[in-house]
Amino acid sequence: MENTVRRNIDFSTIIVRVVGYCFIGLFAISCLLPFVLIVSSSFSSEGAIMEHGFSLWPKEFSTFAYEIVFRNPRLVIGSYVVTMLITVVGTAVGLFIVAMTGYALQRQDFLFRNKISFYIYFTTLFSGGLVPFYLLVTQYLHLKDNYLAVLLPGLLSPFLIIMMKAFTKSIPNEITESAKMDGAGDFTIFLRLILPMSTPALATIGLFIALGYWNEWYNSMLFLSPNMDYRPLQLFLYNVITSADFIRNSAAASNVPPQDIPLESMKMATAVIATGPVILFYPFVQRFFIKGITIGAVKG
């Protein structure tokens, strides 16, 4: 009787695993197919896209879209360098500030933690608006045509501070108290104890900050004029697409066939250029991201 029950349990487990693996496999394929479609379309000719639509394999292989985007390699490489520098510096500084803020706000001996927490939360509900923000950056901070205008606004995020606060609250308070008894100061406790124990949260928050800087183009458009030699990658690619769209719209007046301007394949090529480094970097932080994204989900 016991062997029969065990056999039924084992069979049920196998069925559940097979169904689960099949479902996860189909979900993974559904997530992968859009990116394969983008890569395939970026290597398709404009005529094939207009005639057959997008496909998982190029109907007519062509690198014309990449040739147009990389027509001036110096600008592309310069945009990459600017974006990487802003992303690395902004992520490092922003992560450190967010971690310190979240840790300080969960300390019971911090006198103004409730008032500051409310102030941070209040900013998620109301903002000053675009015009005051623009005047602050250009007229008071004098950061027009300065990369700091792109770097500074992304350093802090109320959502990330709340996430870091929730994680550091799960660290036993006895660790801080024992370190204080050994003569360690608050900053030493933060650097040597809190940060090493907050690796999942730091990886998750760092990924959010890095993606925000990597995909940033709006502040760049507002504060960085075309007179600058190099602007962030996303804005550069946006300008390339906008220029191609303008030329295509005026093709009738210029007697240029629309298919000679690979607008659709250029859109896909710019997507590949912009997302490639992120896709290569993501697997290294994935295990921390999965653990860190569940911060505060389970209480106890």
Short mmCIF file of C-alpha atoms in Angstrom, two decimals:
data_model
loop_
_atom_site.label_atom_id
_atom_site.label_comp_id
_atom_site.label_asym_id
_atom_site.label_seq_id
_atom_site.Cartn_x
_atom_site.Cartn_y
_atom_site.Cartn_z
CA MET A 1 0.00 0.00 0.00
CA GLU A 2 2.82 2.38 0.94
CA ASN A 3 4.65 1.66 -2.33
CA THR A 4 1.48 2.38 -4.30
CA VAL A 5 1.01 5.76 -2.58
CA ARG A 6 4.67 6.62 -3.11
CA ARG A 7 4.39 5.64 -6.78
CA ASN A 8 1.33 7.87 -7.19
CA ILE A 9 3.12 10.79 -5.51
CA ASP A 10 6.18 10.34 -7.73
CA PHE A 11 3.99 10.17 -10.84
CA SER A 12 2.10 13.32 -9.80
CA THR A 13 5.41 15.11 -9.19
CA ILE A 14 6.65 14.18 -12.64
CA ILE A 15 3.44 15.42 -14.25
CA VAL A 16 3.62 18.73 -12.38
CA ARG A 17 7.28 19.20 -13.36
CA VAL A 18 6.65 18.37 -17.01
CA VAL A 19 3.73 20.80 -17.20
CA GLY A 20 5.73 23.45 -15.35
CA TYR A 21 8.79 23.07 -17.58
CA CYS A 22 6.63 23.19 -20.71
CA PHE A 23 4.88 26.34 -19.52
CA ILE A 24 8.14 28.04 -18.55
CA GLY A 25 9.71 26.97 -21.85
CA LEU A 26 6.83 28.43 -23.87
CA PHE A 27 6.96 31.63 -21.82
CA ALA A 28 10.73 31.92 -22.40
CA ILE A 29 10.26 31.42 -26.13
CA SER A 30 7.52 34.08 -26.21
CA CYS A 31 9.94 36.50 -24.52
CA LEU A 32 12.79 35.62 -26.89
CA LEU A 33 10.85 35.83 -30.16
CA PRO A 34 10.37 39.64 -30.12
CA PHE A 35 14.13 40.20 -29.80
CA VAL A 36 14.84 37.68 -32.57
CA LEU A 37 12.29 39.55 -34.70
CA ILE A 38 14.05 42.85 -34.01
CA VAL A 39 17.49 41.47 -34.91
CA SER A 40 16.15 39.80 -38.06
CA SER A 41 14.32 42.93 -39.19
CA SER A 42 17.42 45.07 -38.64
CA PHE A 43 19.22 42.93 -41.25
CA SER A 44 16.32 43.00 -43.73
CA SER A 45 16.02 45.34 -46.67
CA GLU A 46 13.36 48.04 -46.52
CA GLY A 47 11.69 46.70 -49.65
CA ALA A 48 11.31 43.22 -48.14
CA ILE A 49 9.80 44.66 -44.96
CA MET A 50 7.33 46.79 -46.91
CA GLU A 51 6.38 43.84 -49.13
CA HIS A 52 6.39 40.89 -46.70
CA GLY A 53 6.33 42.55 -43.29
CA PHE A 54 8.51 41.57 -40.36
CA SER A 55 9.74 37.99 -40.17
CA LEU A 56 11.94 35.82 -37.95
CA TRP A 57 14.43 35.40 -40.80
CA PRO A 58 15.48 38.14 -43.24
CA LYS A 59 13.79 37.82 -46.63
CA GLU A 60 16.48 39.94 -48.24
CA PHE A 61 19.63 40.24 -46.15
CA SER A 62 20.92 43.80 -45.95
CA THR A 63 23.23 45.78 -43.65
CA PHE A 64 22.18 49.14 -45.14
CA ALA A 65 20.46 50.25 -41.91
CA TYR A 66 23.64 49.71 -39.88
CA GLU A 67 25.70 51.45 -42.56
CA ILE A 68 23.55 54.56 -42.22
CA VAL A 69 23.65 54.53 -38.40
CA PHE A 70 27.43 54.00 -38.39
CA ARG A 71 28.05 56.40 -41.26
CA ASN A 72 29.91 58.59 -38.76
CA PRO A 73 31.59 56.10 -36.39
CA ARG A 74 33.15 58.88 -34.32
CA LEU A 75 29.72 60.13 -33.21
CA VAL A 76 28.46 56.64 -32.41
CA ILE A 77 31.55 55.71 -30.38
CA GLY A 78 31.50 59.10 -28.65
CA SER A 79 27.84 58.65 -27.73
CA TYR A 80 28.57 55.18 -26.38
CA VAL A 81 31.45 56.52 -24.25
CA VAL A 82 29.33 59.39 -22.86
CA THR A 83 26.46 57.05 -22.00
CA MET A 84 28.75 54.49 -20.38
CA LEU A 85 30.51 57.12 -18.28
CA ILE A 86 27.22 58.66 -17.14
CA THR A 87 25.82 55.20 -16.39
CA VAL A 88 28.84 53.99 -14.41
CA VAL A 89 29.36 57.20 -12.41
CA GLY A 90 25.63 57.79 -11.85
CA THR A 91 25.01 54.18 -10.78
CA ALA A 92 27.94 54.13 -8.33
CA VAL A 93 27.14 57.50 -6.72
CA GLY A 94 23.37 57.02 -6.78
CA LEU A 95 23.60 53.52 -5.31
CA PHE A 96 25.77 54.77 -2.46
CA ILE A 97 23.43 57.67 -1.67
CA VAL A 98 20.29 55.51 -1.88
CA ALA A 99 21.86 52.88 0.36
CA MET A 100 22.87 55.46 2.98
CA THR A 101 19.46 57.12 2.89
CA GLY A 102 17.55 53.84 3.20
CA TYR A 103 19.75 52.66 6.06
CA ALA A 104 19.44 55.95 7.96
CA LEU A 105 15.65 56.07 7.62
CA GLN A 106 15.17 52.64 9.21
CA ARG A 107 17.36 53.40 12.23
CA GLN A 108 15.19 53.72 15.32
CA ASP A 109 17.63 56.19 16.89
CA PHE A 110 17.36 58.61 13.94
CA LEU A 111 15.25 61.48 15.30
CA PHE A 112 13.76 62.84 12.05
CA ARG A 113 13.25 59.57 10.18
CA ASN A 114 9.43 59.84 10.01
CA LYS A 115 9.43 63.44 8.77
CA ILE A 116 12.06 62.79 6.12
CA SER A 117 10.31 59.57 5.05
CA PHE A 118 7.07 61.50 4.60
CA TYR A 119 8.89 64.18 2.60
CA ILE A 120 10.37 61.55 0.28
CA TYR A 121 7.00 59.84 -0.12
CA PHE A 122 5.30 63.19 -0.77
CA THR A 123 7.49 63.74 -3.85
CA THR A 124 5.96 60.64 -5.44
CA LEU A 125 2.53 62.29 -5.35
CA PHE A 126 3.34 65.87 -6.41
CA SER A 127 6.06 67.52 -8.45
CA GLY A 128 6.98 71.07 -9.37
CA GLY A 129 6.41 70.52 -13.09
CA LEU A 130 8.58 70.82 -16.16
CA VAL A 131 8.99 74.62 -16.29
CA PRO A 132 10.28 75.03 -12.68
CA PHE A 133 12.56 72.05 -13.22
CA TYR A 134 13.98 73.55 -16.41
CA LEU A 135 14.48 76.95 -14.76
CA LEU A 136 16.17 75.35 -11.76
CA VAL A 137 18.68 73.46 -13.89
CA THR A 138 19.43 76.23 -16.41
CA GLN A 139 18.98 79.49 -14.50
CA TYR A 140 19.93 78.62 -10.91
CA LEU A 141 22.30 75.66 -11.26
CA HIS A 142 23.67 76.89 -14.63
CA LEU A 143 23.99 73.36 -16.01
CA LYS A 144 22.91 74.06 -19.58
CA ASP A 145 25.10 72.02 -21.97
CA ASN A 146 26.60 70.23 -19.00
CA TYR A 147 26.50 66.46 -18.49
CA LEU A 148 25.67 67.04 -14.82
CA ALA A 149 22.18 68.08 -15.97
CA VAL A 150 21.71 64.46 -17.05
CA LEU A 151 23.61 62.90 -14.16
CA LEU A 152 22.15 64.67 -11.11
CA PRO A 153 18.36 64.13 -11.60
CA GLY A 154 18.79 60.35 -11.74
CA LEU A 155 20.80 59.93 -8.55
CA LEU A 156 17.82 59.59 -6.22
CA SER A 157 14.47 57.85 -6.57
CA PRO A 158 11.82 57.67 -3.81
CA PHE A 159 10.84 54.16 -4.90
CA LEU A 160 14.42 52.89 -4.62
CA ILE A 161 14.92 54.56 -1.23
CA ILE A 162 11.77 52.87 0.10
CA MET A 163 12.98 49.54 -1.31
CA MET A 164 16.39 49.93 0.35
CA LYS A 165 14.76 50.95 3.62
CA ALA A 166 12.60 47.81 3.58
CA PHE A 167 15.60 45.58 2.99
CA THR A 168 17.88 47.08 5.64
CA LYS A 169 15.02 46.82 8.13
CA SER A 170 15.25 43.03 7.76
CA ILE A 171 18.87 43.09 9.01
CA PRO A 172 18.88 42.29 12.77
CA ASN A 173 19.41 45.37 14.90
CA GLU A 174 21.63 43.34 17.24
CA ILE A 175 24.38 43.45 14.60
CA THR A 176 24.49 47.24 14.77
CA GLU A 177 24.36 47.24 18.56
CA SER A 178 27.19 44.71 18.91
CA ALA A 179 29.34 46.70 16.49
CA LYS A 180 28.73 49.86 18.52
CA MET A 181 29.78 48.03 21.68
CA ASP A 182 33.05 47.16 19.92
CA GLY A 183 33.63 50.86 19.23
CA ALA A 184 32.59 51.04 15.58
CA GLY A 185 31.07 54.28 14.32
CA ASP A 186 27.93 54.60 12.22
CA PHE A 187 29.80 55.03 8.94
CA THR A 188 32.07 52.07 9.71
CA ILE A 189 29.01 49.94 10.50
CA PHE A 190 27.41 50.99 7.25
CA LEU A 191 30.48 50.25 5.11
CA ARG A 192 31.69 47.04 6.73
CA LEU A 193 28.47 45.40 7.87
CA ILE A 194 25.36 46.80 6.19
CA LEU A 195 26.66 47.06 2.61
CA PRO A 196 28.11 43.50 2.44
CA MET A 197 24.84 42.10 3.80
CA SER A 198 22.76 44.11 1.32
CA THR A 199 24.19 42.63 -1.89
CA PRO A 200 20.82 41.48 -3.34
CA ALA A 201 19.23 44.87 -2.72
CA LEU A 202 22.26 46.73 -4.06
CA ALA A 203 22.30 44.62 -7.24
CA THR A 204 18.57 45.20 -7.83
CA ILE A 205 18.68 48.93 -7.12
CA GLY A 206 21.88 49.31 -9.13
CA LEU A 207 20.23 47.64 -12.11
CA PHE A 208 17.27 50.03 -11.92
CA ILE A 209 19.56 53.06 -11.72
CA ALA A 210 21.79 51.82 -14.53
CA LEU A 211 18.85 51.12 -16.83
CA GLY A 212 17.47 54.58 -16.08
CA TYR A 213 20.74 56.24 -17.10
CA TRP A 214 21.25 53.98 -20.11
CA ASN A 215 17.78 54.70 -21.51
CA GLU A 216 17.80 58.40 -20.61
CA TRP A 217 17.17 60.79 -23.48
CA TYR A 218 14.57 63.30 -22.27
CA ASN A 219 16.82 65.36 -19.98
CA SER A 220 19.52 65.16 -22.62
CA MET A 221 17.13 66.64 -25.15
CA LEU A 222 16.19 69.44 -22.74
CA PHE A 223 19.62 70.47 -21.49
CA LEU A 224 22.19 69.35 -24.09
CA SER A 225 22.13 71.41 -27.28
CA PRO A 226 23.12 70.07 -30.72
CA ASN A 227 26.26 72.22 -30.53
CA MET A 228 27.83 69.65 -28.19
CA ASP A 229 30.18 67.20 -29.88
CA TYR A 230 28.78 64.12 -28.15
CA ARG A 231 25.40 63.48 -26.61
CA PRO A 232 24.06 60.31 -24.93
CA LEU A 233 23.43 57.29 -27.12
CA GLN A 234 19.65 57.23 -26.87
CA LEU A 235 19.34 60.85 -27.95
CA PHE A 236 21.80 60.29 -30.80
CA LEU A 237 19.78 57.31 -32.09
CA TYR A 238 16.55 59.25 -31.64
CA ASN A 239 17.94 62.06 -33.80
CA VAL A 240 19.05 59.55 -36.45
CA ILE A 241 15.53 58.10 -36.68
CA THR A 242 13.95 61.57 -36.68
CA SER A 243 16.21 62.72 -39.51
CA ALA A 244 15.47 59.60 -41.56
CA ASP A 245 11.74 60.06 -41.00
CA PHE A 246 11.94 63.68 -42.14
CA ILE A 247 13.85 62.72 -45.28
CA ARG A 248 11.37 59.95 -46.06
CA ASN A 249 8.39 62.26 -45.62
CA SER A 250 9.94 64.69 -48.09
CA ALA A 251 10.95 61.92 -50.51
CA ALA A 252 8.09 62.68 -52.90
CA ALA A 253 9.31 66.23 -53.40
CA SER A 254 12.89 64.97 -53.85
CA ASN A 255 11.88 62.19 -56.29
CA VAL A 256 13.48 59.57 -54.04
CA PRO A 257 11.77 56.16 -53.77
CA PRO A 258 10.64 55.57 -50.14
CA GLN A 259 12.24 52.11 -50.04
CA ASP A 260 15.67 53.72 -50.54
CA ILE A 261 15.39 55.10 -47.00
CA PRO A 262 15.36 52.08 -44.64
CA LEU A 263 13.35 53.71 -41.87
CA GLU A 264 11.79 50.52 -40.45
CA SER A 265 15.03 48.53 -40.48
CA MET A 266 16.83 51.55 -38.99
CA LYS A 267 14.40 51.54 -36.07
CA MET A 268 15.22 47.89 -35.43
CA ALA A 269 18.95 48.49 -35.85
CA THR A 270 18.93 51.30 -33.30
CA ALA A 271 17.01 49.05 -30.88
CA VAL A 272 19.71 46.39 -31.24
CA ILE A 273 22.50 48.94 -30.76
CA ALA A 274 20.84 50.40 -27.67
CA THR A 275 19.85 47.14 -25.94
CA GLY A 276 22.85 44.96 -26.82
CA PRO A 277 25.11 45.92 -23.87
CA VAL A 278 22.21 45.67 -21.41
CA ILE A 279 21.37 42.13 -22.54
CA LEU A 280 25.02 41.10 -22.16
CA PHE A 281 25.22 42.61 -18.66
CA TYR A 282 21.91 41.37 -17.27
CA PRO A 283 22.85 37.66 -16.73
CA PHE A 284 25.56 38.69 -14.25
CA VAL A 285 23.04 40.36 -11.91
CA GLN A 286 20.03 38.17 -12.61
CA ARG A 287 20.35 35.96 -9.52
CA PHE A 288 20.66 39.03 -7.27
CA PHE A 289 17.81 40.74 -9.10
CA ILE A 290 15.39 37.85 -8.53
CA LYS A 291 16.19 37.81 -4.82
CA GLY A 292 16.20 41.57 -4.40
CA ILE A 293 12.96 42.23 -6.27
CA THR A 294 11.08 40.26 -3.58
CA ILE A 295 12.28 42.62 -0.83
CA GLY A 296 9.50 43.19 1.65
CA ALA A 297 7.21 40.64 -0.04
CA VAL A 298 7.46 38.22 2.90
CA LYS A 299 7.21 39.49 6.43
CA GLY A 300 8.60 37.60 9.35
#
